[in-house]
XYZ file of C-alpha atoms in Angstrom:
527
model
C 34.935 -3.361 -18.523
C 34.637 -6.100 -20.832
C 32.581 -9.710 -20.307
C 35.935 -11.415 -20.298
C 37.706 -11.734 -16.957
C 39.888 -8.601 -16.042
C 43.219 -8.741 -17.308
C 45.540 -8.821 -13.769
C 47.383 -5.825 -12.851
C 49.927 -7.549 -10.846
C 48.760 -10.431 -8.757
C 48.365 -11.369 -4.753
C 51.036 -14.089 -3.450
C 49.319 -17.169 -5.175
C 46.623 -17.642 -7.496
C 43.289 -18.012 -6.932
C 41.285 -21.299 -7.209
C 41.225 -21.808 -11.362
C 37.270 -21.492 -11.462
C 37.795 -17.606 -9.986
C 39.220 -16.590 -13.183
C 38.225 -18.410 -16.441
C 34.852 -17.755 -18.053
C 33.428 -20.946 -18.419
C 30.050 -21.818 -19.621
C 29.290 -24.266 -16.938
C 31.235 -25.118 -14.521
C 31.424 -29.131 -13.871
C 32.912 -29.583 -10.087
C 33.580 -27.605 -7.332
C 36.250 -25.135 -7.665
C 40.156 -26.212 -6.444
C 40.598 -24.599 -3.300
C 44.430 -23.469 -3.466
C 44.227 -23.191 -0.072
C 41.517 -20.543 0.162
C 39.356 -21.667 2.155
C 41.282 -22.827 4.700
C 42.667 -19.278 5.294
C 40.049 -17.550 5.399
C 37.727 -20.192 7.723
C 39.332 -18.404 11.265
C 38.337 -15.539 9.684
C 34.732 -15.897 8.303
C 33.761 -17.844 11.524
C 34.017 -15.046 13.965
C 32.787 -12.238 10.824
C 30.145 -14.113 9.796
C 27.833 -14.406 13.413
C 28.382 -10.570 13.299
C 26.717 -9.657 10.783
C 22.571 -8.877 10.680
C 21.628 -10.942 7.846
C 23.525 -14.359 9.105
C 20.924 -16.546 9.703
C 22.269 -18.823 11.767
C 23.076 -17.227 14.864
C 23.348 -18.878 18.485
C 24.707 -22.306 16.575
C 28.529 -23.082 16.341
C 29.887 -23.109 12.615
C 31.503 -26.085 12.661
C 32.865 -25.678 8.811
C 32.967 -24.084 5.765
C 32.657 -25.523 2.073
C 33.712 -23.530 -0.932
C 31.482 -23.376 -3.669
C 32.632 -20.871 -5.885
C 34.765 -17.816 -5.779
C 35.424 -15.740 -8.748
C 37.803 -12.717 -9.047
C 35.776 -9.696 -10.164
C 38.981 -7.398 -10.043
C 42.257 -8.684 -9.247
C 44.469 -6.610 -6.555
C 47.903 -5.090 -7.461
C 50.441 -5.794 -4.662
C 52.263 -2.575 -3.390
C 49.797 0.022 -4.592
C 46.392 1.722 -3.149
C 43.580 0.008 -5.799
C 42.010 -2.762 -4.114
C 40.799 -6.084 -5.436
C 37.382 -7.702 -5.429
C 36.749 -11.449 -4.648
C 33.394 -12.831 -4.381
C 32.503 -15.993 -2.665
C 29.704 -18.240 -2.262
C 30.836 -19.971 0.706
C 28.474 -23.186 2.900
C 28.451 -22.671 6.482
C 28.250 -25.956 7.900
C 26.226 -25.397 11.573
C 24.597 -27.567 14.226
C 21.105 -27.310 14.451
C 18.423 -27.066 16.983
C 17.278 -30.009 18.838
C 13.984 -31.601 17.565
C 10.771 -32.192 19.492
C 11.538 -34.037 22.401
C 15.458 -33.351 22.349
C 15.630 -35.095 19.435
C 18.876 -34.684 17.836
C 19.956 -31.840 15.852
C 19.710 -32.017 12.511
C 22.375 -29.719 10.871
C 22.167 -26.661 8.293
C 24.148 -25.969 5.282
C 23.289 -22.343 4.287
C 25.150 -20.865 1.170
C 25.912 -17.022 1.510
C 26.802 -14.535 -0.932
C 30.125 -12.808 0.490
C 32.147 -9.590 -1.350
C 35.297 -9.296 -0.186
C 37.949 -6.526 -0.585
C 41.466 -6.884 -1.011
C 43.769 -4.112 -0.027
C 47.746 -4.481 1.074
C 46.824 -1.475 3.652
C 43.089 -0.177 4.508
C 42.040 3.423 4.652
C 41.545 4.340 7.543
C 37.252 5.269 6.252
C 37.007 1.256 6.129
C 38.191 0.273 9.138
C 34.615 -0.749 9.862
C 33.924 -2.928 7.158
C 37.313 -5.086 8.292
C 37.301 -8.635 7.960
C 41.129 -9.722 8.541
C 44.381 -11.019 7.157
C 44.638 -14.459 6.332
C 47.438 -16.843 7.497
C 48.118 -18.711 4.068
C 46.909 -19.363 1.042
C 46.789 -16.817 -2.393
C 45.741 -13.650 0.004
C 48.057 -14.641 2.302
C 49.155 -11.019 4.601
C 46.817 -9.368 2.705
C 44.215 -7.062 3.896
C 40.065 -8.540 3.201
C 37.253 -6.172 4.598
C 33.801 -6.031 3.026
C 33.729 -4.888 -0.364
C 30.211 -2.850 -0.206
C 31.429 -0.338 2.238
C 33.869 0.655 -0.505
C 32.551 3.130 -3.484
C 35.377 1.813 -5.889
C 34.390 -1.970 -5.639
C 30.525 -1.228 -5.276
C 31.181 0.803 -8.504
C 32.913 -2.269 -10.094
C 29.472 -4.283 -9.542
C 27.151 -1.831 -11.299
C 29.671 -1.999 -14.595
C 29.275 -5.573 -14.620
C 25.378 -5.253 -14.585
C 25.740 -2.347 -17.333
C 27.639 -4.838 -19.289
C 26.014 -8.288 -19.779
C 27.790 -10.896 -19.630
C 29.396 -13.881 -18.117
C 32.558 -14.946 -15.376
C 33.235 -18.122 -14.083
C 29.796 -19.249 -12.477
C 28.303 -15.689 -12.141
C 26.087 -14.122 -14.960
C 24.938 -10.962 -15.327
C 21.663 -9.784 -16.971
C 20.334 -6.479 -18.122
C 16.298 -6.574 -19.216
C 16.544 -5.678 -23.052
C 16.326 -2.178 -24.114
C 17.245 -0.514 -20.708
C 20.319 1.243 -20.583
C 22.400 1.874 -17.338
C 24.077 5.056 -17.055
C 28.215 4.725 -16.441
C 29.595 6.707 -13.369
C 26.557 6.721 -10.633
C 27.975 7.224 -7.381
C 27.473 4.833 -5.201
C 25.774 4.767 -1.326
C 25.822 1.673 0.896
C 22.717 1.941 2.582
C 23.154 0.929 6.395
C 19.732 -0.398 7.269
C 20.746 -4.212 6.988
C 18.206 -6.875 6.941
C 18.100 -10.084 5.252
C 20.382 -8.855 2.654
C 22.588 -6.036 1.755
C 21.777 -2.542 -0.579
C 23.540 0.099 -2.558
C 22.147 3.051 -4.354
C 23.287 4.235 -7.277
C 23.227 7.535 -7.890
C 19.559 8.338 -6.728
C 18.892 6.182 -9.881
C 18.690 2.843 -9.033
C 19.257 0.323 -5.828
C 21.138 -2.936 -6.074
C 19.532 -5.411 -3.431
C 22.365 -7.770 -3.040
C 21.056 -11.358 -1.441
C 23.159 -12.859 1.108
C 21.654 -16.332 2.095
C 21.050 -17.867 -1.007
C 19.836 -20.938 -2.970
C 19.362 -22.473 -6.390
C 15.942 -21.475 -7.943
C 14.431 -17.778 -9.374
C 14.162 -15.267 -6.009
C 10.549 -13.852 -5.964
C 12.093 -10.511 -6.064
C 13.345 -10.910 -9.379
C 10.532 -13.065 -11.029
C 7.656 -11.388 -9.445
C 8.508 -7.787 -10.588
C 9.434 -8.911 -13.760
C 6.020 -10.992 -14.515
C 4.055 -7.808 -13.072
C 5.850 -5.361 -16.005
C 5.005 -8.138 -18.276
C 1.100 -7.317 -17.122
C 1.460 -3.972 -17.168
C 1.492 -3.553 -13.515
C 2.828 -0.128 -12.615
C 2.374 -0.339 -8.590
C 5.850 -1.868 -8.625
C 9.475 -1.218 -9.539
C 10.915 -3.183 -12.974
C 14.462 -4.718 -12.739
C 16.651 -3.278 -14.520
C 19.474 -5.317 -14.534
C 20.340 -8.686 -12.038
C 23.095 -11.467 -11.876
C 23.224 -14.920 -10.677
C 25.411 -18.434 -10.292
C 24.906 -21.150 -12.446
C 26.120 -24.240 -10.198
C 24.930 -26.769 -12.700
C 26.984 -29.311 -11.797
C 28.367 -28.673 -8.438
C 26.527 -29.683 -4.953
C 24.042 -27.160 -3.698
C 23.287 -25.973 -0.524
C 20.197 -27.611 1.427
C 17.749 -25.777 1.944
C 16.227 -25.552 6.095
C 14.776 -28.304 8.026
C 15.629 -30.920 5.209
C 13.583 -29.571 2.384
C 15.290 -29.911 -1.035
C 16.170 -27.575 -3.360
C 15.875 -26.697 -6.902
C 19.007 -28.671 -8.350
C 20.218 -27.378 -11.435
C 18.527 -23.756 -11.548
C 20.570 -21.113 -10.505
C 21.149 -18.838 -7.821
C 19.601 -15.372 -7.970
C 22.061 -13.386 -6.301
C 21.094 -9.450 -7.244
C 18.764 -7.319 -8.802
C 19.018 -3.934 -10.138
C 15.663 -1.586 -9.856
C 14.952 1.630 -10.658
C 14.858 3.223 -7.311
C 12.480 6.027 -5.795
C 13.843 9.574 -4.469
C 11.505 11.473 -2.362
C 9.142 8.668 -1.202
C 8.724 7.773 2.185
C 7.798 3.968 3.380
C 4.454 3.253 4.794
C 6.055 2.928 8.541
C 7.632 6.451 8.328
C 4.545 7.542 7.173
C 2.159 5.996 9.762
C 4.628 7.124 12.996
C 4.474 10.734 11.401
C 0.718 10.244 11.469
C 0.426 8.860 15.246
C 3.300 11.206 16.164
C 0.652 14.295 15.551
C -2.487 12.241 16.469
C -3.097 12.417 12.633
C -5.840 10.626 10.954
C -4.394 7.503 8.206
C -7.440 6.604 6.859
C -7.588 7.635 3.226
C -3.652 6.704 3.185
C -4.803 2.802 4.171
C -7.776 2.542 1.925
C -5.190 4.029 -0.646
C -2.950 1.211 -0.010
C -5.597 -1.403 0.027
C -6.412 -0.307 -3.186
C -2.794 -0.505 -4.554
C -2.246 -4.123 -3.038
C -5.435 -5.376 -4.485
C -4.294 -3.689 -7.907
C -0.919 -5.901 -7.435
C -2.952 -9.254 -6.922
C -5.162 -8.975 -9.691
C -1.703 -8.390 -11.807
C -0.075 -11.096 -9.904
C -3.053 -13.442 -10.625
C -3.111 -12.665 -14.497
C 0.293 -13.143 -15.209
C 1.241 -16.417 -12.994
C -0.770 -19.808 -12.843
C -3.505 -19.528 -9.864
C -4.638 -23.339 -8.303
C -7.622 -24.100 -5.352
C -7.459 -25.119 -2.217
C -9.152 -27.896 -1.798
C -9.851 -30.737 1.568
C -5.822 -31.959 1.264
C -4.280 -28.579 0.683
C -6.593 -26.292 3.148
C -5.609 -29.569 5.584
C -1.951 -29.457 5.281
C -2.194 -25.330 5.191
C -3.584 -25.731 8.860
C -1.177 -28.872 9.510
C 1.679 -26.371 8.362
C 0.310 -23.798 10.639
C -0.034 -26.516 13.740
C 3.629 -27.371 13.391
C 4.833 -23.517 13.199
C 2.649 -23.309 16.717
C 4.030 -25.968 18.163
C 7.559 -24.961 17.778
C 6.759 -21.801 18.758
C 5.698 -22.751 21.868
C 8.201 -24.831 22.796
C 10.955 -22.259 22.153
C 8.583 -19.497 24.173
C 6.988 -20.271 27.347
C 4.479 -17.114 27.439
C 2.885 -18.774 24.116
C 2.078 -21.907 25.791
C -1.309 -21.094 27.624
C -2.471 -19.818 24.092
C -1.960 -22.692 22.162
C -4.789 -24.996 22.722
C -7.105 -22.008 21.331
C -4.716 -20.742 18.561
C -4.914 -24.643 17.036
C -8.887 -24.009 17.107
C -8.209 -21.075 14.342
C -6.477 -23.543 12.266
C -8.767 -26.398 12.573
C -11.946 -24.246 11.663
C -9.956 -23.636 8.618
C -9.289 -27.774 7.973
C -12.867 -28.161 8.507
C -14.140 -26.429 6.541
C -11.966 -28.079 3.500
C -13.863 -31.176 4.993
C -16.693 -29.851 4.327
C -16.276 -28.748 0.621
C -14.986 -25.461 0.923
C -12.647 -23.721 -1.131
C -10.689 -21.161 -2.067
C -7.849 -19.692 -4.667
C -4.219 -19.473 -4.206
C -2.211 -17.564 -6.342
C 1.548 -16.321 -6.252
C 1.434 -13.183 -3.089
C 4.079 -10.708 -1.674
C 4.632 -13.090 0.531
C 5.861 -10.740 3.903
C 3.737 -7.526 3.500
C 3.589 -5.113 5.870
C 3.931 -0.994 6.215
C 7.611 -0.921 5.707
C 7.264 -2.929 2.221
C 5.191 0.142 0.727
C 6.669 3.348 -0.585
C 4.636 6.694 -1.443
C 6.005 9.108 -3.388
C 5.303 12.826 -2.233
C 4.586 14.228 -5.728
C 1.438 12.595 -6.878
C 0.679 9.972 -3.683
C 0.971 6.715 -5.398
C 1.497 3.800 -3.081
C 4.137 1.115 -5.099
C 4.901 -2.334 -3.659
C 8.386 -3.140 -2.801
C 10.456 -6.314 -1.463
C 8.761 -9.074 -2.946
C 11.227 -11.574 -1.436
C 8.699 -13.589 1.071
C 9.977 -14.040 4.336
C 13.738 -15.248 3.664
C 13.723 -17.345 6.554
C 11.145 -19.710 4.951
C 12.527 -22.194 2.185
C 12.711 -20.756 -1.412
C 9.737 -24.059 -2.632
C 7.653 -22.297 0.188
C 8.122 -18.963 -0.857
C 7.410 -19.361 -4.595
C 4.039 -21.570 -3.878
C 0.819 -20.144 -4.717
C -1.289 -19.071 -0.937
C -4.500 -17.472 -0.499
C -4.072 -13.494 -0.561
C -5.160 -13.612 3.082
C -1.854 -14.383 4.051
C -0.755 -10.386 2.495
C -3.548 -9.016 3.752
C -3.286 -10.432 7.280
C 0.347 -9.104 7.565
C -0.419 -5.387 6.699
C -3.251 -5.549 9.138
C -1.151 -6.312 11.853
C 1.296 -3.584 11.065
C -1.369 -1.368 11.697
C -1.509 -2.604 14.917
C 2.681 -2.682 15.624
C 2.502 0.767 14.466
C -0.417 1.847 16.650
C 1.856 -0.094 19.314
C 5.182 2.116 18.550
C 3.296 4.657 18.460
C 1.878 4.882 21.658
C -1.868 4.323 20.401
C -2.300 1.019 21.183
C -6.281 0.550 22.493
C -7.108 3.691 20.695
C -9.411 3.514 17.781
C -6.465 4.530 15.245
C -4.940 0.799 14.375
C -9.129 0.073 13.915
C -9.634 2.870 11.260
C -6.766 1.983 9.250
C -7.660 -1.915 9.235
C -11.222 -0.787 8.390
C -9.895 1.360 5.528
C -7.540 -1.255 3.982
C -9.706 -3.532 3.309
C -12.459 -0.625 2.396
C -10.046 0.003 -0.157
C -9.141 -3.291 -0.937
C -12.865 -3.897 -1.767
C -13.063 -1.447 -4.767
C -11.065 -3.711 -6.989
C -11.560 -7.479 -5.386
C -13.914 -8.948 -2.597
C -13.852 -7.239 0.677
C -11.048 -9.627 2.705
C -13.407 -9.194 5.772
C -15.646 -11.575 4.168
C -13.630 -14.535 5.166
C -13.372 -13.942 8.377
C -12.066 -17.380 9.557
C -9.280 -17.948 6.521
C -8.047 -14.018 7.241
C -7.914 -15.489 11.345
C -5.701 -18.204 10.597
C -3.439 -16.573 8.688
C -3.292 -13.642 11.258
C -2.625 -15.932 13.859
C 0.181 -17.613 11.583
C 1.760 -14.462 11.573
C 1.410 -13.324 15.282
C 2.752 -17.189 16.039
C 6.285 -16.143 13.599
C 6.498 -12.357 15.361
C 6.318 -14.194 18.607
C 9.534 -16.424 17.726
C 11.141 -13.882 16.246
C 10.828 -10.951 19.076
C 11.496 -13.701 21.706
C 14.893 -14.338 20.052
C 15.694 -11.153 18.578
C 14.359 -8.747 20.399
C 12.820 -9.188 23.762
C 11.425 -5.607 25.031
C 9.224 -5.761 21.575
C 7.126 -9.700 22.838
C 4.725 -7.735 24.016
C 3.835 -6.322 21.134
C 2.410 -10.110 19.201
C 1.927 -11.020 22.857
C -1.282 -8.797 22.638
C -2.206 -10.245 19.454
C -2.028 -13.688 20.777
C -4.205 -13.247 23.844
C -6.390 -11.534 21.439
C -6.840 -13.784 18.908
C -7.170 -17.147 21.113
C -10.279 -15.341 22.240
C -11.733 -14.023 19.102
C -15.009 -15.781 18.188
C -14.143 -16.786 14.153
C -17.768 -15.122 13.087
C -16.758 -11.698 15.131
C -14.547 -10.723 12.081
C -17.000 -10.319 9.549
C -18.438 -8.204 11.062
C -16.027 -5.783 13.226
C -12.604 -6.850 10.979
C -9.820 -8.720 12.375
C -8.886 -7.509 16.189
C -5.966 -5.651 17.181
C -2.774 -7.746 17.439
C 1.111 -7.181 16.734
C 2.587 -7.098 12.577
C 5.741 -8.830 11.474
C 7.436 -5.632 10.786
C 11.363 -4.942 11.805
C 11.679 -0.770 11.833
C 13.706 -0.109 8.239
C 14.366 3.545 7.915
C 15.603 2.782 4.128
C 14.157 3.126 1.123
C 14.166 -0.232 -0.221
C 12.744 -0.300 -3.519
């Protein structure tokens, strides 16, 4: 397939917007609708709540805006071969009332769709339909998404294998790798935050779905770690993105700007790992036999401390000093506070959660410090993979947390903040388990941060900034059990009570306490 745009083998009733088609080097305004949009909006607003890694659920879409669409493969009318469209559409939603019923202040998230284009589906993608639109260029025509189809997911790997650029969209390749032609492709069905193919037991595309201008961690992390010569993680291959320069871009949550003028990251291509398991399946196998995870933790310990030090070489480091250790714990405050006021059972807590986060601001007042450097940003025992031939623990899914804003993500934090997440999936794991209040979540803290200690400083040493950053994270799991999945509350609800009564000097010397970890079962493998 060439860099140019596909020449059309026959053509759908109507073209499509001008931008879909032309290879441009920067686009300069938003691309002519031809009706599009308005076809497809009936369409897309009762697809999109549907789908897992929609991120605004329980708020009305109340409209769409097109920002680009650009035909990958147009769709011959009367035969079998289908077409590929791909969109980056706003959805326009209400948002939550403020403190105090305030009034909502409304979203404008920008997601990454892939539609197909068929006169008549196949009866094997009947699931992955979508609808016909009533008007406009695919008007009649069949749309269902594209992923679930090998022929279009195969049409996305040729344009990575091929570097070049359509419309908006660019595609990358990192120099001297070479992409094999022909790898079958596998939609993986574990759907999170965004959407993943394999290739051929060779590599996995991680396709992003909520999206927004600026470099996505999990394409510029990896990449600066090869550059140190980390080997604990996974080096793109191959990723594409949108250049908007130019157009309007989407805004990022709760009012905080974005990164005008960079460009989207959209995909990236990694090599990917047959035969490992994640560090979940691994620690349920454990509990399911009453198995000792020790020497696996202090393992792991040792391979996330091996990924800071690499993280910290390659990428500016800053302190924390009095104003940034006070707005960390400000930050924190206001993450309580709207916790609680979305979930009743947290309120009795949250007097003596605040008192984790102002030990922290004090001791800024008092002249403490300490380094922040670029993190994992959402680590936990499903983000680790271990392969079965030789035992090596590699790091995975360095995307932060995608419901935080992309400025938020990218910002330098104390390493605490990784460390306090995979210490709690001990605990969610001990939970699922069935070994919650059994010494085996304690072991496998201990032995993290045992292992840990053989590269960097034992994180058990800072007791209070490893508290606050635990309760940060029990305060998020909270939310998002509460509105995601109810039976599992319990679970951070331990934590909670737990940490609102943990003395701050305990932890040095016993480790943090038992308490619920931000981690969502994934039975993929993710790298």
């Amino acid at each position: 397939m060439s860099d140019a745009a596909p020449s059309r083998r026959g053509a759908p009733p109507g073209p499509l917007p001008s931008a879909a088609r032309a290879t441009a080097a920067r686009p300069a305004a938003p691309p002519a609708d031809g009706g599009l949009l308005g076809s497809l909006a009936p369409l897309l607003s009762e697809w999109l709540p549907r789908q897992r890694w929609f991120a605004g659920k329980g708020r009305p879409i109340t409209g769409f805006t097109l920002v680009a669409a650009t035909e990958l493969l147009p769709a011959p009318t009367g035969g079998t071969a289908p077409g590929l469209v791909h969109l980056l559409i706003r959805a326009q939603q209400l948002g939550s009332p403020g403190p105090g019923g305030a009034p909502a202040r409304g979203t404008d998230d920008c997601y990454q769709l892939l539609l197909g284009v068929q006169d008549v589906l196949p009866p094997q993608l009947a699931p992955a339909l979508i609808g016909r639109p009533a008007g406009g260029p695919l008007h009649g025509r069949v749309l269902y998404e594209a992923l679930a189809d090998p022929r279009l997911a195969a049409v996305v790997l040729e344009r990575l294998r091929l570097p070049g650029r359509l419309g908006p969209l660019r595609f990358a390749r990192e120099e001297g790798t070479v992409i094999a032609a022909g790898l079958a492709p596998r939609l993986l069905g574990a759907e999170q935050s965004n959407s993943s193919i394999v290739y051929g037991e060779t590599y996995i595309l991680k396709l992003f779905r909520r999206v927004c201008p600026g470099t996505n961690p999990d394409l510029e992390l990896p990449r600066a770690l090869a550059g140190a010569g980390c080997r604990r993680v996974p080096t793109p291959a191959a990723w594409f993105e949108a250049d908007l320069t130019g157009l309007p871009g989407p805004t990022e949550p709760a009012g905080l700007s974005h990164a005008a003028g960079e460009p989207m990251t959209l995909g990236v291509l990694q090599p990917f790992l047959p035969g490992s398991a994640d560090g979940w399946q691994l620690a349920l196998g454990a509990l399911a036999v009453r198995a000792d995870f020790t020497a696996s933790a202090r393992a792991l310990g040792h391979a996330t401390a091996e990924v800071h030090g690499a993280l910290a070489e390659a990428l500016p480091t800053v302190v924390l000093r009095r104003p940034q250790l006070e707005r960390l714990a400000g930050a924190m405050t206001q993450r309580l506070d709207a916790a609680a006021d979305a979930v009743p059972a947290l309120r009795p807590y949250r007097a003596a959660l605040r008192g984790a986060y102002e030990e922290l601001a004090e001791l800024g007042r008092a002249g403490r410090t300490w380094s922040a450097q670029r993190i994992h940003g959402d680590l936990h025992l499903g983000q680790a993979l271990r392969t079965a031939s030789d035992g090596r623990w590699s790091l995975i899914d360095f995307e932060g947390e995608p419901a935080r804003p992309l400025a938020e993500r990218r910002r330098p934090q104390p390493v605490a903040r990784d460390i306090a997440g995979m210490l709690r999936s001990f605990d969610y794991a001990a939970a699922v388990g069935r070994a919650a209040g059994t010494a085996w979540s304690d072991r496998a803290r201990a032995a993290f941060c045992e292992g840990y200690a053989t590269v960097h400083d034992d994180p058990r040493e800072e007791p209070r900034l490893l508290r606050a950053h635990e309760t940060d994270k029990a305060v998020y799991e909270v939310l998002y059990e509460a509105r995601h999945r109810p039976d599992w509350l319990p679970v951070p609800m331990a934590a909670i009570r737990r940490l609102a009564e943990l003395p701050a000097e305990d932890g040095a010397h016993t480790g943090p306490p038992p308490g619920g970890g931000d981690l969502r079962p994934d039975p993929r493998n993710p790298v």
